């Protein structure tokens, strides 16, 4: 990320300034790189494919499918089949357990991204050095580049940041051969460990905890201490909102602790860590009084009131995160820019938000080779390339990445919202493996999200979170909406919400509507769960070892564990 360019003798404020300049400089390079590539995206995409095939023609996978004899996209589609994780699992097992190379790629993995499979069996996704560099350039780099561009366009001044409030939590581990594994963001963050204290709050030992402790408290305690927080950084908007909820629910305790320079005794943690963290703190009654006054005014637009130098929030708030995006806007007010970062998965980073506030992502032309299957296609083996896409249409995306996955179906359906020069702009729509269906009606995430948004408008209710459950235990089967609201509502209002949700679902999915009208599906039910139910679920998943950087909203209740948890916390009538 360029930190090696900073002189190690520079300290304090000068170091923070130097890091800001470097991040902005790298960000501008990222913006220029995307702009330049997008003008020739079709050619670059094909060249990337041919380069990957040539480099990997002597690998075991390359020999199996005759990479050496592939000279066109048509050859590639004909000779190499579409794939999924099971295609690569035997190769990856040999890589992880035996450190074998030259199986999928000539590039040895420098990291394994770990994600949970559908039945909870971890998937190990090899990550090459080129893939890691792409994350740095079009992840962090694009954020600073696009925000800098925003401020130059709106104020005429370069982006100047001081400290960032970091929500990303990491846990480092390695294979027996010393290759890091876990969330990719952890690998990237680890490379800046020595400089983190100059531009990130909280301390490194909170970002990478070595013991069980209340991390929400510690993040809040150290960030509130500082008045020079100028950006907020989290993988998903859920994590950022959860932290702000914690702060707003516990601000009196936090203000007292800042006043006296302590960590509240009710906050459990090993004594050795309490002593270490408290040694970093001093009484700060002036800051505490300022915070107290602002929190007493209420939580709306609290962020710019407690951190007047705030410049932006960087977290993914698109797609199914829309309820959290809306709530975060309540905390920031309308004038703080949001950077939606990138469209990525464990298998790679595919597209990036070109401008502040963009909810569509520009495909990165040299980030791999991309194919697309029309969402309504009967033949799912015929694919299109980026020059064949149509604006407004939905497609399943198929990737050939930089780390040894070829024609890989990640099960995401995207919509093409337009083009940035030649590069398509994509909006995530839904996951193919999260389509629910009882009688062939095939209800996807886009239908559910739209129905919720329309129900909010029509009822005036603020829906904090929601899920859908396809209940086949009754005859006929029926759908249940699980909804979390900020306040208790009357039975009349509940029935109105239920009616509107069912009506909107019938409108968005005509097949669902027809089956409701003919009695093939039973009446849709509504279950309201207690406040903070979804946050509690995320907290439990983190305690069980799931990386908080990979926790997405629970939109489909598709396991007995999820069913028992959410239905077990429903509000009493």
Coordinates of C-alpha atoms in Angstrom, one line a residue:
X1 CA 0.0 0.0 0.0
X2 CA 3.0 2.3 -0.2
X3 CA 3.8 2.6 3.6
X4 CA 7.4 1.6 3.0
X5 CA 7.8 5.1 1.4
X6 CA 7.2 6.8 4.7
X7 CA 10.3 7.7 6.7
X8 CA 10.3 5.8 10.0
X9 CA 11.7 8.8 11.8
X10 CA 8.6 10.9 11.3
X11 CA 6.2 10.8 14.2
X12 CA 2.8 11.8 15.4
X13 CA 0.9 14.4 13.4
X14 CA 3.5 14.5 10.7
X15 CA 3.1 10.7 10.2
X16 CA -0.7 11.0 10.1
X17 CA -0.4 13.7 7.4
X18 CA 2.1 11.7 5.4
X19 CA -0.2 8.7 5.5
X20 CA -3.2 10.8 4.3
X21 CA -1.2 12.1 1.4
X22 CA -0.1 8.7 0.4
X23 CA -3.6 7.3 0.6
X24 CA -4.9 10.1 -1.6
X25 CA -2.1 9.7 -4.0
X26 CA -2.7 6.0 -4.4
X27 CA -6.4 6.7 -4.6
X28 CA -6.0 9.0 -7.5
X29 CA -3.9 6.4 -9.3
X30 CA -6.7 3.8 -8.7
X31 CA -9.3 6.2 -10.3
X32 CA -7.1 6.9 -13.3
X33 CA -6.4 3.2 -13.8
X34 CA -10.1 2.3 -13.8
X35 CA -11.0 5.2 -16.1
X36 CA -8.3 4.2 -18.6
X37 CA -9.2 0.5 -18.6
X38 CA -12.9 1.2 -18.9
X39 CA -12.3 2.8 -22.3
X40 CA -11.0 -0.4 -23.7
X41 CA -12.7 -2.9 -21.4
X42 CA -13.7 -5.4 -24.1
X43 CA -10.2 -5.9 -25.4
X44 CA -8.6 -5.9 -21.9
X45 CA -11.1 -8.5 -20.7
X46 CA -10.2 -10.9 -23.6
X47 CA -6.5 -10.2 -23.2
X48 CA -6.8 -11.0 -19.5
X49 CA -8.4 -14.4 -20.3
X50 CA -5.7 -15.3 -22.8
X51 CA -2.9 -14.3 -20.4
X52 CA -4.4 -16.5 -17.6
X53 CA -4.8 -19.4 -20.0
X54 CA -1.2 -19.1 -21.3
X55 CA 0.3 -18.7 -17.8
X56 CA -1.6 -21.7 -16.5
X57 CA -1.5 -24.1 -19.5
X58 CA 0.9 -26.5 -17.7
X59 CA -1.0 -26.7 -14.5
X60 CA -2.9 -29.9 -13.7
X61 CA -6.2 -28.2 -14.4
X62 CA -4.8 -26.5 -17.5
X63 CA -3.6 -29.7 -19.0
X64 CA -6.9 -31.5 -18.2
X65 CA -8.9 -29.0 -20.3
X66 CA -6.3 -28.2 -22.9
X67 CA -5.5 -24.5 -22.1
X68 CA -2.6 -24.6 -24.6
X69 CA -5.1 -25.2 -27.5
X70 CA -7.5 -22.4 -26.6
X71 CA -7.0 -19.4 -28.8
X72 CA -10.4 -17.6 -28.5
X73 CA -13.3 -17.0 -26.2
X74 CA -15.3 -19.5 -28.2
X75 CA -12.6 -22.1 -27.7
X76 CA -12.7 -21.4 -24.0
X77 CA -16.4 -21.8 -23.7
X78 CA -16.3 -25.0 -25.7
X79 CA -13.4 -26.8 -24.0
X80 CA -13.7 -25.6 -20.3
X81 CA -17.0 -26.4 -18.4
X82 CA -18.8 -24.2 -16.0
X83 CA -17.7 -24.9 -12.5
X84 CA -18.5 -24.6 -8.8
X85 CA -16.6 -25.0 -5.6
X86 CA -16.9 -28.8 -5.7
X87 CA -15.0 -28.7 -8.9
X88 CA -11.9 -27.4 -7.1
X89 CA -12.3 -28.9 -3.7
X90 CA -10.0 -31.9 -4.4
X91 CA -7.3 -29.6 -5.7
X92 CA -7.6 -27.2 -2.8
X93 CA -7.4 -30.0 -0.3
X94 CA -4.0 -31.0 -1.7
X95 CA -2.9 -27.4 -1.7
X96 CA -3.9 -26.8 1.9
X97 CA -2.9 -30.1 3.4
X98 CA 0.2 -31.0 1.2
X99 CA 1.3 -27.6 -0.1
X100 CA 1.1 -28.9 -3.6
X101 CA 1.6 -26.3 -6.4
X102 CA 0.9 -26.0 -10.1
X103 CA -2.6 -27.5 -9.7
X104 CA -5.0 -24.7 -10.5
X105 CA -2.6 -21.8 -11.0
X106 CA 1.2 -21.2 -11.4
X107 CA 0.8 -18.5 -8.8
X108 CA 1.0 -20.0 -5.4
X109 CA -1.6 -18.7 -2.9
X110 CA -0.5 -16.0 -0.5
X111 CA -3.7 -16.3 1.4
X112 CA -6.8 -18.6 1.8
X113 CA -10.1 -16.8 2.1
X114 CA -12.4 -18.8 4.3
X115 CA -16.1 -18.8 3.9
X116 CA -18.8 -21.2 5.3
X117 CA -20.4 -23.6 2.9
X118 CA -24.1 -24.3 2.8
X119 CA -23.8 -26.9 5.5
X120 CA -21.2 -25.1 7.6
X121 CA -18.2 -26.8 6.1
X122 CA -15.5 -24.2 5.6
X123 CA -14.5 -23.4 2.0
X124 CA -10.9 -22.5 1.4
X125 CA -10.5 -20.1 -1.5
X126 CA -6.9 -19.6 -2.8
X127 CA -5.9 -16.0 -3.2
X128 CA -3.0 -15.0 -5.4
X129 CA -0.7 -12.0 -5.0
X130 CA -2.4 -10.4 -8.1
X131 CA -5.8 -10.8 -6.5
X132 CA -4.6 -9.3 -3.2
X133 CA -3.1 -6.3 -5.1
X134 CA -6.5 -5.8 -6.8
X135 CA -8.2 -5.6 -3.4
X136 CA -5.7 -2.9 -2.4
X137 CA -6.1 -0.9 -5.6
X138 CA -9.8 -1.1 -6.2
X139 CA -10.9 -1.5 -2.6
X140 CA -9.1 0.9 -0.3
X141 CA -7.6 2.8 -3.1
X142 CA -10.8 3.6 -4.9
X143 CA -12.5 4.8 -1.7
X144 CA -9.8 7.4 -1.0
X145 CA -9.7 8.3 -4.7
X146 CA -13.4 8.8 -5.2
X147 CA -13.8 10.7 -1.9
X148 CA -10.9 13.0 -2.8
X149 CA -12.5 13.6 -6.1
X150 CA -15.8 14.4 -4.4
X151 CA -14.2 17.0 -2.1
X152 CA -12.1 18.6 -4.9
X153 CA -15.3 18.9 -7.0
X154 CA -17.5 20.3 -4.2
X155 CA -15.0 22.4 -2.1
X156 CA -12.0 22.7 -4.4
X157 CA -9.8 21.2 -1.7
X158 CA -7.9 17.9 -1.5
X159 CA -9.3 15.3 1.0
X160 CA -7.5 15.6 4.3
X161 CA -8.1 12.9 6.9
X162 CA -6.8 12.3 10.4
X163 CA -8.0 9.2 12.2
X164 CA -10.4 6.6 11.0
X165 CA -12.8 4.8 13.3
X166 CA -12.2 1.2 12.2
X167 CA -14.9 -1.4 12.6
X168 CA -13.1 -4.3 10.9
X169 CA -12.2 -7.1 13.3
X170 CA -9.6 -9.6 12.5
X171 CA -8.4 -13.0 13.5
X172 CA -5.2 -14.3 12.1
X173 CA -4.4 -18.0 11.6
X174 CA -2.3 -20.0 9.2
X175 CA -2.1 -23.3 7.4
X176 CA 0.5 -25.7 8.7
X177 CA 2.7 -24.3 5.8
X178 CA 2.5 -20.8 7.1
X179 CA -0.1 -19.4 4.6
X180 CA -2.5 -16.9 6.2
X181 CA -6.2 -17.8 6.1
X182 CA -9.4 -16.0 7.0
X183 CA -10.9 -12.8 5.7
X184 CA -8.9 -11.1 3.0
X185 CA -9.3 -7.7 4.7
X186 CA -7.3 -9.2 7.6
X187 CA -4.3 -9.9 5.3
X188 CA -4.4 -6.4 3.9
X189 CA -4.7 -4.8 7.4
X190 CA -1.9 -6.9 8.8
X191 CA 0.5 -5.2 6.3
X192 CA -0.1 -1.8 8.0
X193 CA 0.2 -2.9 11.6
X194 CA 3.2 -0.8 12.3
X195 CA 1.5 2.3 11.1
X196 CA -2.0 1.7 12.3
X197 CA -1.6 3.8 15.5
X198 CA -1.0 6.9 13.4
X199 CA -4.3 6.8 11.5
X200 CA -6.7 4.2 13.0
X201 CA -8.7 3.9 16.2
X202 CA -9.0 1.7 18.2
X203 CA -5.6 0.2 19.1
X204 CA -4.3 -2.8 17.3
X205 CA -5.1 -5.2 20.2
X206 CA -8.8 -4.3 19.8
X207 CA -8.7 -4.8 16.0
X208 CA -7.0 -8.1 16.5
X209 CA -8.2 -9.3 19.9
X210 CA -6.2 -11.9 21.8
X211 CA -8.8 -12.7 24.4
X212 CA -12.6 -12.6 24.9
X213 CA -13.6 -9.0 25.6
X214 CA -16.4 -6.5 24.8
X215 CA -15.1 -5.2 21.5
X216 CA -18.0 -2.9 20.9
X217 CA -17.3 -1.1 24.1
X218 CA -13.5 -0.9 23.4
X219 CA -14.0 0.4 19.9
X220 CA -16.4 3.0 21.2
X221 CA -14.3 4.0 24.2
X222 CA -11.2 4.8 22.2
X223 CA -13.0 6.4 19.2
X224 CA -15.1 8.7 21.4
X225 CA -12.0 9.8 23.2
X226 CA -10.7 11.3 20.0
X227 CA -12.3 14.4 18.5
X228 CA -10.3 14.1 15.3
X229 CA -12.1 11.1 13.8
X230 CA -12.5 12.0 10.1
X231 CA -13.8 8.7 8.5
X232 CA -15.6 5.6 9.5
X233 CA -14.6 2.2 8.0
X234 CA -16.4 -1.1 8.1
X235 CA -16.8 -4.0 5.7
X236 CA -20.6 -3.9 5.8
X237 CA -23.0 -1.2 6.9
X238 CA -24.5 -3.7 9.5
X239 CA -21.3 -3.5 11.5
X240 CA -21.1 0.2 11.5
X241 CA -24.8 0.6 12.5
X242 CA -24.4 -2.0 15.3
X243 CA -21.5 0.0 16.7
X244 CA -23.4 3.3 16.5
X245 CA -26.4 1.6 18.2
X246 CA -24.1 0.4 21.0
X247 CA -22.8 3.9 21.4
X248 CA -26.2 5.5 21.5
X249 CA -27.5 3.0 24.0
X250 CA -24.5 3.3 26.4
X251 CA -23.3 6.9 26.0
X252 CA -23.7 7.8 29.6
X253 CA -21.4 5.0 30.8
X254 CA -18.9 5.9 28.0
X255 CA -18.9 9.6 28.9
X256 CA -18.3 8.7 32.6
X257 CA -15.4 6.5 31.6
X258 CA -13.9 9.2 29.4
X259 CA -14.3 11.7 32.2
X260 CA -12.4 9.6 34.7
X261 CA -10.0 7.9 32.3
X262 CA -11.1 4.4 33.1
X263 CA -12.8 1.3 31.7
X264 CA -16.0 0.5 33.5
X265 CA -15.8 -2.4 35.9
X266 CA -18.9 -3.9 34.3
X267 CA -17.0 -4.5 31.1
X268 CA -15.6 -8.0 31.4
X269 CA -12.1 -8.8 30.2
X270 CA -9.0 -10.4 31.5
X271 CA -7.3 -8.1 34.1
X272 CA -4.1 -8.0 32.1
X273 CA -5.9 -6.5 29.2
X274 CA -7.8 -4.1 31.3
X275 CA -4.5 -2.8 32.8
X276 CA -3.0 -2.5 29.3
X277 CA -5.9 -0.5 27.8
X278 CA -6.3 1.7 30.9
X279 CA -2.6 2.6 30.7
X280 CA -3.4 4.2 27.3
X281 CA -6.1 6.4 28.8
X282 CA -6.1 9.6 30.9
X283 CA -9.0 11.5 32.5
X284 CA -10.6 13.8 29.9
X285 CA -13.4 15.7 31.5
X286 CA -13.5 18.4 28.8
X287 CA -14.2 15.8 26.1
X288 CA -16.7 14.0 28.3
X289 CA -18.7 17.2 28.9
X290 CA -18.7 18.0 25.2
X291 CA -20.0 14.4 24.4
X292 CA -22.5 14.5 27.2
X293 CA -24.1 17.7 25.8
X294 CA -24.3 16.4 22.3
X295 CA -25.8 13.0 23.3
X296 CA -28.4 14.7 25.4
X297 CA -29.7 16.4 22.3
X298 CA -30.6 13.0 20.7
X299 CA -29.0 10.6 18.3
X300 CA -30.1 12.1 15.0
X301 CA -27.0 13.5 13.2
X302 CA -24.9 12.6 16.2
X303 CA -21.8 11.7 14.2
X304 CA -21.0 15.2 12.9
X305 CA -21.8 16.6 16.3
X306 CA -19.3 14.4 18.2
X307 CA -16.8 14.2 15.3
X308 CA -16.9 17.6 13.5
X309 CA -14.1 16.6 11.2
X310 CA -15.9 13.6 9.8
X311 CA -15.3 13.4 6.0
X312 CA -16.9 10.1 4.9
X313 CA -18.3 6.6 5.8
X314 CA -16.9 3.6 3.9
X315 CA -19.0 0.5 4.1
X316 CA -21.1 -1.6 1.7
X317 CA -24.7 -0.4 2.1
X318 CA -26.2 -1.5 -1.2
X319 CA -28.6 -4.4 -2.0
X320 CA -29.9 -6.1 1.1
X321 CA -28.2 -3.6 3.4
X322 CA -30.6 -0.8 2.5
X323 CA -32.3 -0.7 5.9
X324 CA -28.9 -0.2 7.5
X325 CA -27.9 2.4 5.0
X326 CA -31.0 4.3 5.9
X327 CA -30.4 4.1 9.6
X328 CA -26.7 5.2 9.2
X329 CA -28.0 8.2 7.3
X330 CA -30.0 9.1 10.4
X331 CA -26.8 9.0 12.4
X332 CA -24.7 11.1 9.9
X333 CA -27.3 13.4 8.5
X334 CA -27.5 14.0 4.7
X335 CA -24.1 15.8 4.2
X336 CA -21.6 13.1 5.0
X337 CA -20.6 11.2 1.9
X338 CA -21.0 7.4 1.8
X339 CA -18.6 5.3 -0.2
X340 CA -20.1 1.9 -1.0
X341 CA -16.7 0.4 -1.6
X342 CA -16.8 -2.7 -3.9
X343 CA -18.7 -5.7 -5.2
X344 CA -16.7 -8.7 -4.0
X345 CA -16.9 -12.2 -2.6
X346 CA -14.4 -14.7 -1.2
X347 CA -13.6 -15.6 -4.8
X348 CA -12.5 -12.1 -5.8
X349 CA -13.2 -8.5 -6.1
X350 CA -15.1 -8.0 -9.4
X351 CA -16.3 -4.4 -9.5
X352 CA -15.8 -1.1 -7.6
X353 CA -17.9 2.0 -6.9
X354 CA -16.5 4.7 -9.1
X355 CA -18.1 7.7 -7.4
X356 CA -19.2 8.6 -3.9
X357 CA -22.8 7.4 -3.3
X358 CA -22.8 5.0 -6.3
X359 CA -25.0 2.0 -5.7
X360 CA -23.8 0.4 -8.9
X361 CA -20.3 -1.0 -9.4
X362 CA -18.0 -0.7 -12.4
X363 CA -16.6 -4.0 -13.6
X364 CA -12.8 -4.1 -13.3
X365 CA -11.7 -5.1 -16.9
X366 CA -8.3 -6.7 -15.9
X367 CA -9.7 -8.2 -12.7
X368 CA -10.5 -11.5 -14.4
X369 CA -12.7 -12.7 -17.2
X370 CA -16.4 -12.4 -16.9
X371 CA -19.3 -14.2 -18.5
X372 CA -23.0 -13.8 -17.9
X373 CA -26.0 -16.1 -18.1
X374 CA -29.4 -14.3 -18.6
X375 CA -31.4 -14.7 -15.4
X376 CA -34.4 -16.1 -17.3
X377 CA -32.5 -18.4 -19.6
X378 CA -33.7 -21.9 -20.1
X379 CA -30.2 -23.0 -21.2
X380 CA -27.8 -22.1 -18.4
X381 CA -24.7 -23.2 -20.3
X382 CA -24.8 -20.4 -22.9
X383 CA -23.0 -17.3 -21.7
X384 CA -22.5 -13.8 -22.9
X385 CA -19.5 -11.5 -22.7
X386 CA -19.4 -7.9 -21.5
X387 CA -20.0 -6.5 -25.0
X388 CA -23.2 -8.5 -25.3
X389 CA -24.9 -7.2 -22.2
X390 CA -28.0 -5.0 -22.2
X391 CA -28.8 -2.2 -19.8
X392 CA -31.7 -3.1 -17.5
X393 CA -31.3 -6.9 -17.9
X394 CA -30.4 -9.3 -15.1
X395 CA -27.7 -11.9 -15.4
X396 CA -26.0 -14.6 -13.3
X397 CA -22.3 -13.7 -13.2
X398 CA -19.6 -16.3 -14.0
X399 CA -16.0 -15.5 -13.2
X400 CA -12.5 -16.6 -14.2
X401 CA -10.4 -15.1 -11.5
X402 CA -6.7 -14.4 -11.0
X403 CA -6.2 -17.2 -8.5
X404 CA -7.1 -20.4 -10.5
X405 CA -10.9 -20.5 -10.7
X406 CA -12.3 -21.0 -14.3
X407 CA -15.8 -20.3 -15.4
X408 CA -16.9 -20.3 -11.8
X409 CA -20.6 -19.8 -10.9
X410 CA -20.7 -17.7 -7.7
X411 CA -24.6 -17.8 -7.7
X412 CA -25.0 -14.0 -7.8
X413 CA -27.6 -12.4 -10.0
X414 CA -26.8 -8.8 -11.0
X415 CA -28.5 -6.1 -13.0
X416 CA -26.7 -4.1 -15.7
X417 CA -27.6 -0.5 -14.8
X418 CA -25.5 1.1 -17.5
X419 CA -22.0 1.4 -18.8
X420 CA -19.0 3.3 -17.7
X421 CA -17.3 3.8 -21.1
X422 CA -17.2 0.1 -22.2
X423 CA -17.3 -1.4 -18.7
X424 CA -20.7 -2.6 -17.5
X425 CA -22.1 -1.1 -14.3
X426 CA -23.6 -3.8 -12.0
X427 CA -26.1 -3.8 -9.2
X428 CA -26.4 -6.9 -7.0
X429 CA -29.9 -8.2 -7.2
X430 CA -30.1 -11.6 -5.4
X431 CA -28.4 -14.9 -4.7
X432 CA -29.6 -17.8 -6.8
X433 CA -29.2 -20.2 -3.8
X434 CA -31.5 -18.0 -1.7
X435 CA -34.5 -18.2 -3.9
X436 CA -37.4 -19.6 -1.9
X437 CA -40.2 -21.6 -3.5
X438 CA -43.0 -23.8 -2.1
X439 CA -45.1 -24.4 -5.2
X440 CA -42.8 -23.3 -8.1
X441 CA -43.3 -19.5 -7.5
X442 CA -39.6 -18.9 -7.1
X443 CA -39.4 -15.8 -4.9
X444 CA -36.0 -14.1 -4.9
X445 CA -34.4 -11.4 -2.8
X446 CA -35.2 -8.6 -5.1
X447 CA -38.9 -9.3 -4.7
X448 CA -38.7 -9.4 -0.9
X449 CA -36.5 -6.3 -0.7
X450 CA -38.9 -4.3 -2.9
X451 CA -41.9 -5.5 -1.0
X452 CA -40.4 -4.3 2.3
X453 CA -39.5 -0.9 0.9
X454 CA -43.0 -0.4 -0.5
X455 CA -44.5 -1.5 2.8
X456 CA -42.4 1.1 4.7
X457 CA -43.7 3.8 2.4
X458 CA -47.4 2.7 2.6
X459 CA -47.6 2.1 6.3
X460 CA -45.1 4.7 7.5
X461 CA -43.3 2.1 9.6
X462 CA -39.5 2.0 10.0
X463 CA -38.5 -1.6 9.4
X464 CA -35.1 -2.3 11.0
X465 CA -34.6 -5.8 9.6
X466 CA -36.4 -8.6 8.1
X467 CA -36.3 -12.2 6.8
X468 CA -38.6 -14.6 4.8
X469 CA -39.5 -18.1 5.7
X470 CA -41.1 -20.7 3.4
X471 CA -43.2 -22.8 5.8
X472 CA -44.1 -26.3 4.3
X473 CA -45.3 -27.7 7.6
X474 CA -48.9 -26.5 6.9
X475 CA -51.3 -27.5 4.1
X476 CA -51.1 -25.5 2.0
X477 CA -47.7 -24.1 2.6
X478 CA -47.3 -20.4 3.3
X479 CA -44.7 -17.7 3.6
X480 CA -43.9 -15.9 6.9
X481 CA -42.3 -12.5 7.1
X482 CA -40.1 -12.0 10.2
X483 CA -39.8 -8.3 10.9
X484 CA -38.0 -6.2 13.5
X485 CA -39.4 -2.8 14.3
X486 CA -38.1 -0.1 16.7
X487 CA -41.3 0.1 18.6
X488 CA -44.4 -2.0 19.5
X489 CA -47.4 -1.5 17.2
X490 CA -51.1 -2.2 17.6
X491 CA -52.7 -5.4 16.3
X492 CA -54.5 -3.2 13.7
X493 CA -51.2 -1.9 12.5
X494 CA -49.7 -5.4 12.4
X495 CA -52.6 -6.6 10.2
X496 CA -52.1 -3.6 7.9
X497 CA -48.4 -4.5 7.6
X498 CA -49.2 -8.1 6.9
X499 CA -51.7 -7.2 4.2
X500 CA -49.4 -4.7 2.5
X501 CA -46.5 -7.1 2.5
X502 CA -48.6 -9.8 0.9
X503 CA -50.1 -7.5 -1.7
X504 CA -46.6 -6.1 -2.7
X505 CA -45.3 -9.7 -3.0
X506 CA -48.2 -10.5 -5.2
X507 CA -47.4 -7.5 -7.4
X508 CA -43.7 -8.2 -7.6
X509 CA -44.0 -11.9 -8.2
X510 CA -47.1 -12.7 -10.3
X511 CA -46.6 -16.4 -9.8
X512 CA -46.8 -15.9 -6.1
X513 CA -49.9 -13.8 -6.5
X514 CA -51.7 -16.4 -8.6
X515 CA -51.0 -19.1 -6.1
X516 CA -52.3 -17.0 -3.3
X517 CA -55.5 -16.2 -5.2
X518 CA -56.1 -19.9 -6.1
X519 CA -55.3 -21.2 -2.6
X520 CA -52.2 -23.1 -3.7
X521 CA -50.3 -21.0 -1.1
X522 CA -51.8 -20.2 2.2
X523 CA -52.2 -16.7 3.7
X524 CA -48.9 -15.0 4.4
X525 CA -48.1 -14.6 8.1
X526 CA -46.2 -11.9 9.9
X527 CA -44.0 -12.5 13.0
X528 CA -42.6 -9.5 14.8
X529 CA -39.4 -10.2 16.7
X530 CA -38.0 -8.4 19.7
X531 CA -35.8 -5.3 19.3
X532 CA -32.1 -6.0 18.6
X533 CA -32.9 -9.6 17.6
X534 CA -30.8 -9.4 14.4
X535 CA -28.0 -7.7 16.2
X536 CA -28.0 -10.5 18.8
X537 CA -27.8 -13.1 16.1
X538 CA -24.8 -11.4 14.6
X539 CA -23.1 -11.2 18.0
X540 CA -23.7 -14.9 18.6
X541 CA -22.3 -15.8 15.2
X542 CA -19.2 -13.7 15.9
X543 CA -18.7 -15.5 19.3
X544 CA -19.0 -18.8 17.5
X545 CA -16.1 -17.8 15.2
X546 CA -17.7 -16.2 12.2
X547 CA -15.7 -13.2 11.0
X548 CA -17.8 -10.1 11.5
X549 CA -16.4 -8.8 8.2
X550 CA -18.3 -11.6 6.4
X551 CA -21.7 -11.3 8.2
X552 CA -24.5 -10.4 5.8
X553 CA -28.1 -9.8 6.7
X554 CA -30.2 -12.9 7.3
X555 CA -32.8 -12.6 4.5
X556 CA -33.8 -16.2 4.2
X557 CA -34.6 -18.5 7.1
X558 CA -33.1 -21.7 5.6
X559 CA -31.8 -23.7 8.5
X560 CA -33.4 -25.2 11.7
X561 CA -31.0 -23.1 13.8
X562 CA -32.1 -19.9 12.2
X563 CA -35.7 -20.9 12.5
X564 CA -35.5 -21.7 16.2
X565 CA -33.5 -18.6 17.0
X566 CA -35.8 -16.0 15.2
X567 CA -39.1 -17.7 16.0
X568 CA -37.9 -18.1 19.6
X569 CA -37.6 -14.3 20.0
X570 CA -40.9 -13.3 18.5
X571 CA -42.9 -10.6 20.4
X572 CA -45.8 -11.7 22.4
X573 CA -49.2 -10.6 21.3

